[in-house]
XYZ file of C-alpha atoms in Angstrom:
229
model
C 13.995 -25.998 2.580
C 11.640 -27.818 0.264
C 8.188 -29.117 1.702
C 5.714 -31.651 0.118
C 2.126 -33.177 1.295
C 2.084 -36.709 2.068
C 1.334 -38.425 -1.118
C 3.059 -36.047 -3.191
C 6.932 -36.883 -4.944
C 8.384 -37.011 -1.125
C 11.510 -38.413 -2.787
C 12.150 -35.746 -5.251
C 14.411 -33.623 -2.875
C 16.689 -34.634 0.197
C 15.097 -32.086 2.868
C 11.598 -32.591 1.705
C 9.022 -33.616 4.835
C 5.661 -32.661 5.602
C 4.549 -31.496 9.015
C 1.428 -33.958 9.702
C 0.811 -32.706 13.746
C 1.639 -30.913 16.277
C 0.769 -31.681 20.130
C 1.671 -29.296 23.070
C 2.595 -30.273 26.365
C 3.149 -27.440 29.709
C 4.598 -28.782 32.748
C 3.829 -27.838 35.986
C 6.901 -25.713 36.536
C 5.604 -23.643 32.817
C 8.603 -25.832 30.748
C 7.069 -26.690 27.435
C 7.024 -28.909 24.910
C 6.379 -29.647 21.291
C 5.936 -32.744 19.645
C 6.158 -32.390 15.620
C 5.140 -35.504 13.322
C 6.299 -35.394 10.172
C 6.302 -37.771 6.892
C 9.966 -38.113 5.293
C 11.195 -40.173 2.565
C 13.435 -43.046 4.123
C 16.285 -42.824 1.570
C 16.726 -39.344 2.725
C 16.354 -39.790 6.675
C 19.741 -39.714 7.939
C 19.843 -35.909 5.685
C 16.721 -35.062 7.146
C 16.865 -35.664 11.192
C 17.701 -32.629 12.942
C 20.470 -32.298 15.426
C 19.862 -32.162 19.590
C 19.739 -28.644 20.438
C 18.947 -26.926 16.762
C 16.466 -24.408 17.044
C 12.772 -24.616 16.029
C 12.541 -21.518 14.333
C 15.321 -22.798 11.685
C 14.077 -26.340 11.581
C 9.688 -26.740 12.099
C 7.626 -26.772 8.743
C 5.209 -25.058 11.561
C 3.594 -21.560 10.349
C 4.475 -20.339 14.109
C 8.171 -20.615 14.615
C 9.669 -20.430 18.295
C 12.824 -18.451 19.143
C 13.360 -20.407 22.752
C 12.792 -23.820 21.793
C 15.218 -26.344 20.810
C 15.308 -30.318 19.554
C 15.144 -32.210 22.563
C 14.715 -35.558 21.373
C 14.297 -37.720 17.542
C 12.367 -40.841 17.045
C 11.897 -42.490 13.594
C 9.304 -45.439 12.730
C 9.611 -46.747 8.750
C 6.475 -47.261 7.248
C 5.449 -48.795 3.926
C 6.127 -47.649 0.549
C 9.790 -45.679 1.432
C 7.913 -43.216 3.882
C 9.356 -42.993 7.329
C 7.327 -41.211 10.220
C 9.526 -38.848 12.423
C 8.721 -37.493 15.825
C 10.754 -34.438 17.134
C 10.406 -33.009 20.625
C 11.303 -29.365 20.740
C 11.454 -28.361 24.716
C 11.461 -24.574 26.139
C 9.243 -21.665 25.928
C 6.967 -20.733 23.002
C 6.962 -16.999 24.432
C 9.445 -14.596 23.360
C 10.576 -12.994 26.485
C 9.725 -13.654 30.019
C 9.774 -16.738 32.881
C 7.353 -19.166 34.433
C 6.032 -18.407 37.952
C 8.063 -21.177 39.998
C 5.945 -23.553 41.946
C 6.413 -22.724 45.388
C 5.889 -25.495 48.148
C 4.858 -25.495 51.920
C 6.579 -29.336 53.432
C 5.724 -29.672 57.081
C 9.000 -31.709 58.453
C 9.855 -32.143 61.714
C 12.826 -30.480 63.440
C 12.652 -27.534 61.473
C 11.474 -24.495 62.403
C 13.249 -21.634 64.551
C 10.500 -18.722 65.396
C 8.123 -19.693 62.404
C 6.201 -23.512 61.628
C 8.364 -26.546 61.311
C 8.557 -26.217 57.704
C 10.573 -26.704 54.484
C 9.874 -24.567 51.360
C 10.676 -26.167 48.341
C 11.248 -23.701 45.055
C 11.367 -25.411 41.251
C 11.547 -23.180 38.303
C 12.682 -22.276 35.476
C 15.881 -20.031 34.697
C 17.736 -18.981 31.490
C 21.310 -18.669 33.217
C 24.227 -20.744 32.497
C 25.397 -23.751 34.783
C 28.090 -21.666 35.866
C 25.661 -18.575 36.439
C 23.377 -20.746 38.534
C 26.349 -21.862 40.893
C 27.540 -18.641 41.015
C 24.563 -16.772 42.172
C 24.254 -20.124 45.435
C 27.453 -19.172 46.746
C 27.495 -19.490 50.520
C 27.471 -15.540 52.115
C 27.792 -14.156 55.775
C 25.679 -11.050 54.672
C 27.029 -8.789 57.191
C 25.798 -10.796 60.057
C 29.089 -10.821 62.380
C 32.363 -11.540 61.067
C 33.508 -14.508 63.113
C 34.358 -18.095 61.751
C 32.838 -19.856 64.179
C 29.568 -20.299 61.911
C 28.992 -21.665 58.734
C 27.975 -18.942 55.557
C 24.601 -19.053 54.435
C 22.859 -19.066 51.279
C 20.070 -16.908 51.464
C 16.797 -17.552 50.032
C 16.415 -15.163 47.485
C 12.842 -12.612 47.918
C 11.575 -13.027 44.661
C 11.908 -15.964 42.145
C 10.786 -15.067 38.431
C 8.428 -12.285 39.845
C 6.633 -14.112 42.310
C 7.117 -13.208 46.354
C 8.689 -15.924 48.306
C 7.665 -16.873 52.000
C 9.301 -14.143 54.618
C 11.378 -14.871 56.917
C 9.891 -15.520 60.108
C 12.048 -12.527 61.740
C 14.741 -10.004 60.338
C 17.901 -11.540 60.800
C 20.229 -10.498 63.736
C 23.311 -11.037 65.504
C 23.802 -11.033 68.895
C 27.049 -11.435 71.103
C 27.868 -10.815 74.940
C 28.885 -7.406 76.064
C 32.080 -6.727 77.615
C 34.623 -8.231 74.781
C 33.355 -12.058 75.717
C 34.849 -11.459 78.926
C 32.064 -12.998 80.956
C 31.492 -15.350 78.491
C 27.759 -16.437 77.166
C 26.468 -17.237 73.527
C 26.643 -15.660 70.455
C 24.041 -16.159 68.368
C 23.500 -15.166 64.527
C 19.708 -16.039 63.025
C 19.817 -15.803 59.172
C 16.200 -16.693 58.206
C 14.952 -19.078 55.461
C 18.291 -20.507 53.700
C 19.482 -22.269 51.144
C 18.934 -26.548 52.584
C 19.680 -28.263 49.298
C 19.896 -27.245 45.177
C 20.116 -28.875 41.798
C 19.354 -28.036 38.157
C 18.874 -29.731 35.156
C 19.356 -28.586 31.391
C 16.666 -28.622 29.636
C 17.399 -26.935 25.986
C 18.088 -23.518 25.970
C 16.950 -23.365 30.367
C 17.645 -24.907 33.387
C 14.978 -26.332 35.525
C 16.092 -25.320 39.060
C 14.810 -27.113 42.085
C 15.970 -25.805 45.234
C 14.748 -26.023 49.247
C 14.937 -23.561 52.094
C 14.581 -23.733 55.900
C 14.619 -21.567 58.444
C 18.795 -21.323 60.369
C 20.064 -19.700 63.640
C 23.209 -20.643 64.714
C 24.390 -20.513 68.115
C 27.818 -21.037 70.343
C 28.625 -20.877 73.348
C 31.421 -18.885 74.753
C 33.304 -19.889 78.110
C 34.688 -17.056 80.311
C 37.975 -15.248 78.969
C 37.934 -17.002 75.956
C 38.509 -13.650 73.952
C 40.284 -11.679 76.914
């Protein structure tokens, strides 16, 4: 690809454009962005403006390429004299291997809480897994805590999140059920810790930016006499 300094003969070849800046941006959640101006020749934008998704490494005129970041967004401006500024936003991760710490968040609400602090924790980070990989991987499990159908599966909040420890759970889960085959009757009761209250993700180039909250579940029902004789 063929480069030339503002000023120069930006006209003399289709791909030609100069890189004139480059501003960084990191969110909170460690998702970041690029913002690349560069100087084109008009006649030869529609040649010239990269497609959504194309990587930075095989597009930027930058001396530092990035293997993880892709064109997020395009914006043109003409100018005067056949020069046209354009503005690409390259989103991801300008380090080669690795994940952001998520941000982890402590929301006092009330009615929750079991045998720790009325308390949501809210979880939003940043994962390289497919759409289908995310879903996967939130699929509702009884994790060996009794067998019966009379509770809804859980979704366990997961112990780690990109290398950082999450809150414990109040108390190691348990299941407890009357003695005697139910014959007396009494309540059954199955406590599964912090648990999955609500996901989402959004795709964000080559990642997904995961935001996901936990509180704490027991479950409990009550068994009459001879129900299970």
């Amino acid at each position: 690809m063929a480069f030339s300094i503002v000023g120069s003969s930006l006209t003399s070849s289709t791909t030609a454009k100069a890189l004139q800046r480059q501003n960084f941006n990191k969110e909170p959640n460690g998702l970041e962005t690029i913002i690349e101006s560069y100087a084109i020749a008009t006649a030869n934008r529609d040649t010239i403006v990269p497609e959504k998704n194309t990587l930075h490494s095989a597009f930027s005129s930058s001396t530092k390429k990035y293997t993880r970041m892709v064109v997020e967004s395009v914006t043109t401006e003409e100018q005067d004299g056949g020069i046209t500024q354009m503005l690409v936003t390259f989103v991801g991760l300008t380090t080669s291997t690795g994940l952001p710490p998520p941000i982890v968040r402590l929301i006092p609400t009330a009615g929750e809480g079991v045998y720790g602090p009325p308390l949501v924790i809210e979880a939003e980070y940043v994962t390289d897994v497919s759409e289908t990989e995310f879903m996967a991987g939130q699929l509702a499990q009884n994790n060996g805590l009794g067998r019966l159908q009379i509770f809804s599966n859980v979704i366990k909040m997961p112990s780690v999140i990109n290398g950082t420890q999450m809150p414990r759970d109040p108390r190691t889960a348990f299941f407890n059920a009357p003695k005697n085959n139910f014959a007396g009757g009494g309540a059954i009761v199955k406590y599964s810790g912090y648990c999955v209250l609500s996901m989402s993700c959004d795709r964000r180039g080559l990642f997904l930016i995961a935001r996901n909250t936990y509180h704490e579940v027991q479950q409990i029902a009550v068994i009459t006499a001879g129900a299970f004789s």
